[in-house]
Coordinates of C-alpha atoms in Angstrom, one line a residue:
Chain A
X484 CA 55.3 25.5 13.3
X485 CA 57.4 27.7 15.9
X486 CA 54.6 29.6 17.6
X487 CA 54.9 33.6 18.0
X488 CA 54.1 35.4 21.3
X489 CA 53.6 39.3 19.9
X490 CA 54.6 42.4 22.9
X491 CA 52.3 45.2 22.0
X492 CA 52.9 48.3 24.1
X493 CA 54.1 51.4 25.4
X494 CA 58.0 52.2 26.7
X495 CA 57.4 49.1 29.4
X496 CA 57.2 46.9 26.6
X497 CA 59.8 48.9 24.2
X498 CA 62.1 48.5 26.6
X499 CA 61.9 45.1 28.0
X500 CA 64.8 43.6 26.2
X501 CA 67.1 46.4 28.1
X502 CA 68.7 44.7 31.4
X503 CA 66.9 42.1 32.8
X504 CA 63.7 43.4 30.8
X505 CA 60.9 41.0 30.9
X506 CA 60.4 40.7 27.3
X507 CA 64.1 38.6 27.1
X508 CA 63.1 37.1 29.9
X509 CA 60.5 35.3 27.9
X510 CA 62.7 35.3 24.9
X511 CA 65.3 33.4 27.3
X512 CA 62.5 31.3 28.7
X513 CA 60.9 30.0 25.4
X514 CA 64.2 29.7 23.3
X515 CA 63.4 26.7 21.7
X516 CA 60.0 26.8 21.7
X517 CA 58.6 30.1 20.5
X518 CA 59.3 33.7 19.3
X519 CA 58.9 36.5 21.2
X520 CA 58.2 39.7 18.6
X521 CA 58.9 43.4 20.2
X522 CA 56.0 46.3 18.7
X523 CA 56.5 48.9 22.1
X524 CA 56.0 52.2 21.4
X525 CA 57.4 54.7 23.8
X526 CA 55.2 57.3 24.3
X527 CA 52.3 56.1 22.8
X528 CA 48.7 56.2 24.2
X529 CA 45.9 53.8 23.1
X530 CA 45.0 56.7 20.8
X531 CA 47.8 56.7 18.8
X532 CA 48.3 52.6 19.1
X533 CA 44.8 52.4 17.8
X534 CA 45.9 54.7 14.9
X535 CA 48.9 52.6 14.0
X536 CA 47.7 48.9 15.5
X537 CA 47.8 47.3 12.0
X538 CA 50.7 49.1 10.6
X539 CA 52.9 48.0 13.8
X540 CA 51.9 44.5 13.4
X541 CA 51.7 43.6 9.8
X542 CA 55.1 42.6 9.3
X543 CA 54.4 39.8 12.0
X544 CA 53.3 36.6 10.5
X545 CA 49.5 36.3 10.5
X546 CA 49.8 32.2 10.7
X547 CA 51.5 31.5 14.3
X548 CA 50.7 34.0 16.8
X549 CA 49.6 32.1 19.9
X550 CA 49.4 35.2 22.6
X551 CA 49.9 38.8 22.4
X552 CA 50.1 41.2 25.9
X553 CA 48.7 44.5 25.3
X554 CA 49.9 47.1 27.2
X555 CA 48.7 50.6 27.7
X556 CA 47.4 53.4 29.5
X557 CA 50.5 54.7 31.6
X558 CA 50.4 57.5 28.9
X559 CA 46.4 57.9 28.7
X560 CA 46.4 58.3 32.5
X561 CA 48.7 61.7 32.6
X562 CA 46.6 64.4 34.1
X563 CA 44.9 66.7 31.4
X564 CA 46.5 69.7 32.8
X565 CA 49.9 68.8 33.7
X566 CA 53.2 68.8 31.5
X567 CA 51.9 65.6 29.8
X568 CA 48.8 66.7 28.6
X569 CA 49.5 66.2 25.1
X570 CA 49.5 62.2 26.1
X571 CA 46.2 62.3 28.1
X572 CA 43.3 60.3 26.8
X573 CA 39.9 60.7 28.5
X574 CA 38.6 57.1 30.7
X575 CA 36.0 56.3 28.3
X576 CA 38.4 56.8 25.2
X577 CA 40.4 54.0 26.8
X578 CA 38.4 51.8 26.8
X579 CA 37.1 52.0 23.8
X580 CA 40.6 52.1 21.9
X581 CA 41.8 49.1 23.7
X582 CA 38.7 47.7 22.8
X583 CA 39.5 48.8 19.1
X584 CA 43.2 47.4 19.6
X585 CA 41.8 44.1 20.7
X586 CA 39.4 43.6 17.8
X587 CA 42.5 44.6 15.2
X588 CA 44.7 41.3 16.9
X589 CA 41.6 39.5 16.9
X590 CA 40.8 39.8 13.1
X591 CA 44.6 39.3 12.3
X592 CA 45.5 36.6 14.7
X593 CA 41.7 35.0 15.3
X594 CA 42.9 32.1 17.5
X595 CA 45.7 34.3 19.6
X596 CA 45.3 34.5 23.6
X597 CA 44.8 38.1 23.8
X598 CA 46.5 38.9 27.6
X599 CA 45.7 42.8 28.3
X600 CA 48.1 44.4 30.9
X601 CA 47.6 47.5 33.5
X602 CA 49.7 50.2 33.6
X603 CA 51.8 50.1 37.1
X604 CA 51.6 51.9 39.6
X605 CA 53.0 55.7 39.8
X606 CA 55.5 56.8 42.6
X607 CA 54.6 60.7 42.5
X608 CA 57.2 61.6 44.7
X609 CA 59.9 60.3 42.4
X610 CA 58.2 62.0 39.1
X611 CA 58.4 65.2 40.7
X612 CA 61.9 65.0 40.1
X613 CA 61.9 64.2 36.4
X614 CA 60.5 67.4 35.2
X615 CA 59.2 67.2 31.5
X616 CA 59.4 70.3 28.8
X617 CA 61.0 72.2 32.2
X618 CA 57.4 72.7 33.8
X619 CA 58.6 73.8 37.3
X620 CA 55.3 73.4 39.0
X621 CA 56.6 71.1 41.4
X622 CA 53.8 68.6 40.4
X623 CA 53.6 65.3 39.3
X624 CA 53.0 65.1 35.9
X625 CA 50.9 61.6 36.6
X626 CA 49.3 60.4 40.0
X627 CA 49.3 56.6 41.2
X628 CA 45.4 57.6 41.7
X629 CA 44.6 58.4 37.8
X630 CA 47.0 55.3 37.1
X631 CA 44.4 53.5 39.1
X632 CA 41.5 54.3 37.0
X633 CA 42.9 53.5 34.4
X634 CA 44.0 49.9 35.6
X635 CA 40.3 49.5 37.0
X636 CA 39.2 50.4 33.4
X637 CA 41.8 48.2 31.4
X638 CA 40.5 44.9 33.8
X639 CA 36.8 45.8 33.0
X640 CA 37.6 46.1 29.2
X641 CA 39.1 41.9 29.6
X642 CA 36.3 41.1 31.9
X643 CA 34.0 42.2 29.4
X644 CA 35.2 40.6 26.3
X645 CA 36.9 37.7 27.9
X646 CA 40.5 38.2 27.7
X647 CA 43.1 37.4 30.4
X648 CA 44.2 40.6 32.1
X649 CA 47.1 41.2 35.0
X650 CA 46.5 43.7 37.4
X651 CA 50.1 44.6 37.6
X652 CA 49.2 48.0 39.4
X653 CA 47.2 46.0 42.2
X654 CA 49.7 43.2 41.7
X655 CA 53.0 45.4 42.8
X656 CA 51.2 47.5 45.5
X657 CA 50.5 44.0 47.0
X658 CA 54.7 44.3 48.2
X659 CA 55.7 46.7 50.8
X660 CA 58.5 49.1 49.2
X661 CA 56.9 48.8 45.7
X662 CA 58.3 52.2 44.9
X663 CA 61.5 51.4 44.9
X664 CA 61.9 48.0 44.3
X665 CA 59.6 47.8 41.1
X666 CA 60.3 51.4 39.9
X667 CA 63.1 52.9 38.9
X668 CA 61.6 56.4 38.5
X669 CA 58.3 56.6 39.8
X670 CA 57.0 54.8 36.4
X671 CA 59.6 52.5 34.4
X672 CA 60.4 49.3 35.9
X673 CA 63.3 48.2 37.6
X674 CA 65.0 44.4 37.1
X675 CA 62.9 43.4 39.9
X676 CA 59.7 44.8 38.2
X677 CA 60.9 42.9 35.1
X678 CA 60.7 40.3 37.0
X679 CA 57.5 40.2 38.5
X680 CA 56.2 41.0 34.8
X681 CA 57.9 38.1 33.7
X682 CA 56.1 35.7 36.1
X683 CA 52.9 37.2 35.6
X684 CA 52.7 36.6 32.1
X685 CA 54.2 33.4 32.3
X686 CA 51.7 32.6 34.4
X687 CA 48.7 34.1 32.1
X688 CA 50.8 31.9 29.6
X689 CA 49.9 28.6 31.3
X690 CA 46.4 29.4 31.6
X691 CA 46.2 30.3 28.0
X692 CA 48.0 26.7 27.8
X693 CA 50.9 27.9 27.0
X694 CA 53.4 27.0 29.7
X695 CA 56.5 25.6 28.5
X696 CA 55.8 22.2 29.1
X697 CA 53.0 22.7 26.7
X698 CA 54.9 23.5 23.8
X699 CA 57.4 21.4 22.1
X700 CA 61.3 21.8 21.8
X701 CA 61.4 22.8 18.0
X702 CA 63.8 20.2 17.5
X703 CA 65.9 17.3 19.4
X704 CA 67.3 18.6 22.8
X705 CA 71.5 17.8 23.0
X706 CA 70.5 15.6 26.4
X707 CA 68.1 13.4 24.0
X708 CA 70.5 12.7 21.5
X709 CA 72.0 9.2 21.3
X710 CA 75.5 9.6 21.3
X711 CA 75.9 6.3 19.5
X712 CA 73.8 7.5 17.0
X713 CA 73.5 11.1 17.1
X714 CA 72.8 11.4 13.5
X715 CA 69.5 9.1 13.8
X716 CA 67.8 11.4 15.9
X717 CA 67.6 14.0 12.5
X718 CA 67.1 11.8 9.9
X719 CA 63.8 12.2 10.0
X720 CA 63.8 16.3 10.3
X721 CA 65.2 16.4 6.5
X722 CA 63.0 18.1 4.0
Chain B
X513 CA 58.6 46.2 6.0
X514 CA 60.5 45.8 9.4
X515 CA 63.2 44.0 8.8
X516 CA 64.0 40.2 10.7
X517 CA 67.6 39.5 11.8
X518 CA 68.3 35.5 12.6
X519 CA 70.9 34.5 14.9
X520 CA 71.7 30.7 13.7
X521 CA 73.9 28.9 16.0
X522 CA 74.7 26.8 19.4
X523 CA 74.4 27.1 22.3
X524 CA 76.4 31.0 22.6
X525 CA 73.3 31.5 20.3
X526 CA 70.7 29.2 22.7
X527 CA 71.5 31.6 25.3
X528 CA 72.3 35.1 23.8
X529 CA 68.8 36.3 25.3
X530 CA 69.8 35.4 28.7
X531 CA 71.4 37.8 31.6
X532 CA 73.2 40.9 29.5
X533 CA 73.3 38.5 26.4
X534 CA 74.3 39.4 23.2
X535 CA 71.0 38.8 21.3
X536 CA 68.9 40.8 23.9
X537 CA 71.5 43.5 23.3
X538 CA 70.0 43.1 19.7
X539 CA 66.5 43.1 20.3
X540 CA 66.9 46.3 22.5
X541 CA 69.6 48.2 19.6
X542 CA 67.1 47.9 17.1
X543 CA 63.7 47.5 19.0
X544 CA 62.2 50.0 16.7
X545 CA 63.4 48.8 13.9
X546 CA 63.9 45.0 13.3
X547 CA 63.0 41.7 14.5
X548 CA 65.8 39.2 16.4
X549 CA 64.7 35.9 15.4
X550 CA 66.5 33.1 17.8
X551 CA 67.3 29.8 16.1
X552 CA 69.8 28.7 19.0
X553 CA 70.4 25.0 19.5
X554 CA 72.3 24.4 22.5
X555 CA 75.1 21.3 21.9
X556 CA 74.6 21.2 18.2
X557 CA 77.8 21.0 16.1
X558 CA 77.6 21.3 11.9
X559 CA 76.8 18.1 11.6
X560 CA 73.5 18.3 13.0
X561 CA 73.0 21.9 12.0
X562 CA 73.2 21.1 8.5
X563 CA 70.4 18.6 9.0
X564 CA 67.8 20.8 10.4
X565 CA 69.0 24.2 8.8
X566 CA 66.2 24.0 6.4
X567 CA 63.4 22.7 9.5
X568 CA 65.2 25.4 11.7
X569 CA 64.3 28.3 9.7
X570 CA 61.4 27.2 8.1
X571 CA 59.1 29.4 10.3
X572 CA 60.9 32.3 9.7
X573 CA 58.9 35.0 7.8
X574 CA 60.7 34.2 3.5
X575 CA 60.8 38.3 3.0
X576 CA 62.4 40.0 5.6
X577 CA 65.2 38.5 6.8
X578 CA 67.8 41.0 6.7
X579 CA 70.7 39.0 7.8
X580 CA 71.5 36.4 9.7
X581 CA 74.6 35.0 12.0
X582 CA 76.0 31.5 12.0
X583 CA 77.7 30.6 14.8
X584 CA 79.0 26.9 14.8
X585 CA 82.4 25.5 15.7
X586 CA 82.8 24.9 19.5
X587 CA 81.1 21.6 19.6
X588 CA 83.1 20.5 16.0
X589 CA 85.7 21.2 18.0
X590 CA 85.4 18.7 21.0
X591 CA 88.4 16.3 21.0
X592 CA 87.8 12.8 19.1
X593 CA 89.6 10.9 22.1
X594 CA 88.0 12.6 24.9
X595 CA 84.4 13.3 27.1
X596 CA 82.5 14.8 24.0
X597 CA 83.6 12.8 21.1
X598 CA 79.9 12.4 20.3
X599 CA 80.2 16.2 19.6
X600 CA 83.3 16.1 17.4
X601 CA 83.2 17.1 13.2
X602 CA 86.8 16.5 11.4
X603 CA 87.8 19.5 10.5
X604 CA 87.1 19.5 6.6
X605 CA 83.6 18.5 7.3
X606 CA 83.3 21.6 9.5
X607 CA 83.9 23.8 6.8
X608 CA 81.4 21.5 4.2
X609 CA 78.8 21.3 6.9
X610 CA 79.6 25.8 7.4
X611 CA 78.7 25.6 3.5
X612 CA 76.1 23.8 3.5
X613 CA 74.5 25.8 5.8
X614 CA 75.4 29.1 4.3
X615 CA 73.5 27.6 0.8
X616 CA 70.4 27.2 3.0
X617 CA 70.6 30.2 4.4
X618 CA 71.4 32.1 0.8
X619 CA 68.6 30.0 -0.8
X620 CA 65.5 31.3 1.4
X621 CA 66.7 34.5 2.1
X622 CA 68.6 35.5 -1.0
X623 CA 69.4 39.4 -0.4
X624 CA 70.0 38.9 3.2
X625 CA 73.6 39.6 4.7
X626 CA 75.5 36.1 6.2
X627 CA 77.8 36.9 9.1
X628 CA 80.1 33.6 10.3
X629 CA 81.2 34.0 13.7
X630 CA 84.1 31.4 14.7
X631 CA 84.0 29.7 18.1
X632 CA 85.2 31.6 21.1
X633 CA 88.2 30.5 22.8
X634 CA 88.7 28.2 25.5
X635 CA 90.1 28.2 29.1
X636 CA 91.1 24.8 29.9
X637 CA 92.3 25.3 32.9
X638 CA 88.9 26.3 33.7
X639 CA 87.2 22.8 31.4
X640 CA 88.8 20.4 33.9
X641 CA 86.1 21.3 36.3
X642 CA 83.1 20.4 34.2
X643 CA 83.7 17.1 33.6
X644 CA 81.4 15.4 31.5
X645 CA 79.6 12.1 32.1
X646 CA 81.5 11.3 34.9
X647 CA 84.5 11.2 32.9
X648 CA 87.7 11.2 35.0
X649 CA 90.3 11.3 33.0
X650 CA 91.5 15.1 34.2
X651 CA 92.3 16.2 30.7
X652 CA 90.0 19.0 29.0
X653 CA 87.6 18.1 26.2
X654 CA 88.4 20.8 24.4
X655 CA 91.3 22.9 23.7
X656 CA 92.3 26.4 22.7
X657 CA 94.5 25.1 20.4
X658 CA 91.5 23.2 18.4
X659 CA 89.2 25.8 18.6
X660 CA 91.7 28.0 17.4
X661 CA 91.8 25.7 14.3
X662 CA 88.0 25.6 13.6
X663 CA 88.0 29.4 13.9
X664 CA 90.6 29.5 11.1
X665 CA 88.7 27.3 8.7
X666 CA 85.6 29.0 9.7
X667 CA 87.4 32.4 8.3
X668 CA 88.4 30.8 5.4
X669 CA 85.2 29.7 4.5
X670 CA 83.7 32.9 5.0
X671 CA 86.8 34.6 2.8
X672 CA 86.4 31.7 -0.2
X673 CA 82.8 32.6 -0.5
X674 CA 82.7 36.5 0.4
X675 CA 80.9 36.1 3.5
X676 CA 81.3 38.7 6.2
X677 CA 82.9 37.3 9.1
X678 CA 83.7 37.6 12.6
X679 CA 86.9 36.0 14.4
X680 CA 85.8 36.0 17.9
X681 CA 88.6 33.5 19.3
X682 CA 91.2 36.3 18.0
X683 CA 89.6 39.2 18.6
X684 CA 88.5 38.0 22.4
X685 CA 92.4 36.7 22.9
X686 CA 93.7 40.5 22.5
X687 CA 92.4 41.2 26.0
X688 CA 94.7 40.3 28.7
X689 CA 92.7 38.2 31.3
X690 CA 90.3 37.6 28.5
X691 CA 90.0 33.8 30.0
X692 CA 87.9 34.9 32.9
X693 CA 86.8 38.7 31.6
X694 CA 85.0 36.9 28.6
X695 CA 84.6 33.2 29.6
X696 CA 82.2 32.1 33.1
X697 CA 83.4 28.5 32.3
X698 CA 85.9 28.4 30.2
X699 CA 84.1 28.2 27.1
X700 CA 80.7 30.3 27.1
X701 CA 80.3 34.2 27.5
X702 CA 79.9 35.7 30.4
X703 CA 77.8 39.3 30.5
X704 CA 81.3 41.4 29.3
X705 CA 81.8 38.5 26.5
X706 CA 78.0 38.6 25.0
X707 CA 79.0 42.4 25.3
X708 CA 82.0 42.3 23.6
X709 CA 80.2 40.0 20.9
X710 CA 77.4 42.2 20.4
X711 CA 79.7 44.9 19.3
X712 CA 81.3 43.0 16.9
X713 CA 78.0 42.1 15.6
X714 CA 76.4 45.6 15.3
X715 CA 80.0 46.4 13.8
X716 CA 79.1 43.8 11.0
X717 CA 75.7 45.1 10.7
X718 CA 76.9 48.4 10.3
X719 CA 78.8 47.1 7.2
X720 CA 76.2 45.4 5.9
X721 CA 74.1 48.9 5.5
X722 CA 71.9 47.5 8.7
X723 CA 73.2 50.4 11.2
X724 CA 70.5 51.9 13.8
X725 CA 70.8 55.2 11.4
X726 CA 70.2 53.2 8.3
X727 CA 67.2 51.2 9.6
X728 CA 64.1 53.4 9.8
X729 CA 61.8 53.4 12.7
X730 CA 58.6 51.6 12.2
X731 CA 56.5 54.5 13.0
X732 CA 56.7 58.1 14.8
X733 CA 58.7 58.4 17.8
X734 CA 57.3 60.2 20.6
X735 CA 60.1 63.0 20.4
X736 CA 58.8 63.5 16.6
X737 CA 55.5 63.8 17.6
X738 CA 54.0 67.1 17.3
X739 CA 52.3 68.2 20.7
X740 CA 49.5 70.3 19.4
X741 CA 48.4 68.2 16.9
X742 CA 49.6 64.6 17.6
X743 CA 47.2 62.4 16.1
X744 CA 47.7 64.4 12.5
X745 CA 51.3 62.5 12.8
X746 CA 50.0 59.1 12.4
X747 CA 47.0 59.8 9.5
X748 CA 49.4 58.2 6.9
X749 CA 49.5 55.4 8.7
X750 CA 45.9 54.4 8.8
X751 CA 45.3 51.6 6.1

């Protein structure tokens, strides 16, 4: 059986089979070994993805989901009284919708490695410049401080009930120029933060014993195919 | 029910979720609305295809498959005297083996759309330089000229049983400088190619009633999502 790994998240995960996107990244990496299943909802806060959680994933075969990355919170974090207020969910609330999140993939997919994911960091000088619903206060509409808490809060939620987590906000601020090289606006990531996603959940992958070595080819590779015999090496595949 | 779409094939397939492939293009065209299910099997040629079709597809979901592409021919198309001979199917096996494959197809997934793709051209010029296993004879092991012929019989296969179909080794040869705008070694697609490819696919879709516009979303998008009262927008979806 072809295992699944299920995306559950906001626009970084909606979008990560654009260019270079991490989620075809893993697609690309694990093309002969697993399926890689897209559920991002642009937008969304953990509110709303609590709301929905079963809906969005109960087209997804309950049988061979090995991992699933949750990611959320880029949304909860917008400040309560800027232009995004209408995404804002309280600390607290967070938590306890991710929590509520977690416990839906549990029940559905009981042996799946849950892997939850922070939101990234926030370049407030570049949201300034995309202005939402043309409030002209001149201020950010999130701070890399709120997006912070939030990250601090996500980690205590997988510490807590024992999931993998990925600090990708702590993780990007580790690189000097992490505005700009990981960013594209001040929130959405560029190839390069693709990339780093990538790795980082490839790497929660192995842990979770999932690296590719760990999981079979779903059938013969071409370089192990006798080429006096190439027809041998399916006989036994029939049904 | 969000709806799965299979791309069955070699190794154009194996790697259409790669740098600007044609599969991620998928995944991110309809990443609100259906599922891109890679079955891609790099070196494969009919022959073998046939043989695992039924293995190959096995884990993908019975219900939802929308429809699926089968692209086959490149390998069949090998010469019988030269470097890949281990790769080569006579030509009326190549269309038996297309069938064959097509009745596995229809018989899980009976309502979903088939789409035959023929193999893309070939650059000889450029299939010198890969020489494979050492061989040293300077001649190509493949042609334009036989690919050209597979692509044929793959269209008539797909015309004989009402299949839709797309000729990618025409439609890719109406470009001038197509050999190095389409092809990075003479014989698989380079980021322009998988583009071009992608087109003709979401041009099929479109004809099969599987168009972006004719696909709903899965659930609310953020732009639909009433501000003052958000979380009445996803009540219905509770279950």
């Amino acid at each position: 059986m072809r295992p699944s790994i299920v995306l559950f998240g906001d626009s970084i995960t909606e979008e990560s089979f654009g260019e270079g996107g991490w989620g075809a990244y893993l697609a690309n990496h694990y093309s002969r070994s697993a399926d890689v299943v897209l559920r991002g909802y642009s937008g969304y806060n953990t509110r709303w993805a609590a709301l929905v959680a079963r809906r969005a994933i109960s087209s997804v075969s309950p049988s061979a989901v090995a991992a699933v990355t949750v990611l959320f919170g880029a949304n909860d974090a917008s400040l309560p009284d800027r232009a995004s207020a209408f995404q804002h969910v309280p600390l607290p609330e967070y938590q306890d919708n991710l929590r509520a999140i977690c416990a839906v993939l549990r029940a559905r997919w009981p042996s799946a490695a849950i892997i939850l994911v922070t939101p990234p960091p926030v370049d407030e000088r570049v949201r300034v410049r995309y202005p939402c619903l043309g409030d002209a206060s001149g201020l950010p509409e999130r701070t890399n401080e709120a997006a912070g808490r939030y990250a601090r809060a996500c980690m205590e939620v997988a510490r807590q009930a024992g999931f993998r987590a990925i600090d990708l906000w702590s993780r990007m601020q580790m690189f000097p120029g992490w505005e700009t090289s990981f960013l594209r606006d001040g929130l959405h990531l560029t190839p390069l933060g693709n990339r780093l996603l990538f790795e980082e959940v490839v790497f929660a992958l192995r842990d979770a014993n999932l690296s590719l070595e760990a999981l079979p080819a779903d059938l013969p590779l071409c370089s192990d195919i006798d080429r006096d015999n190439a027809v041998d090496c399916f006989q036994f595949q029939q049904q």
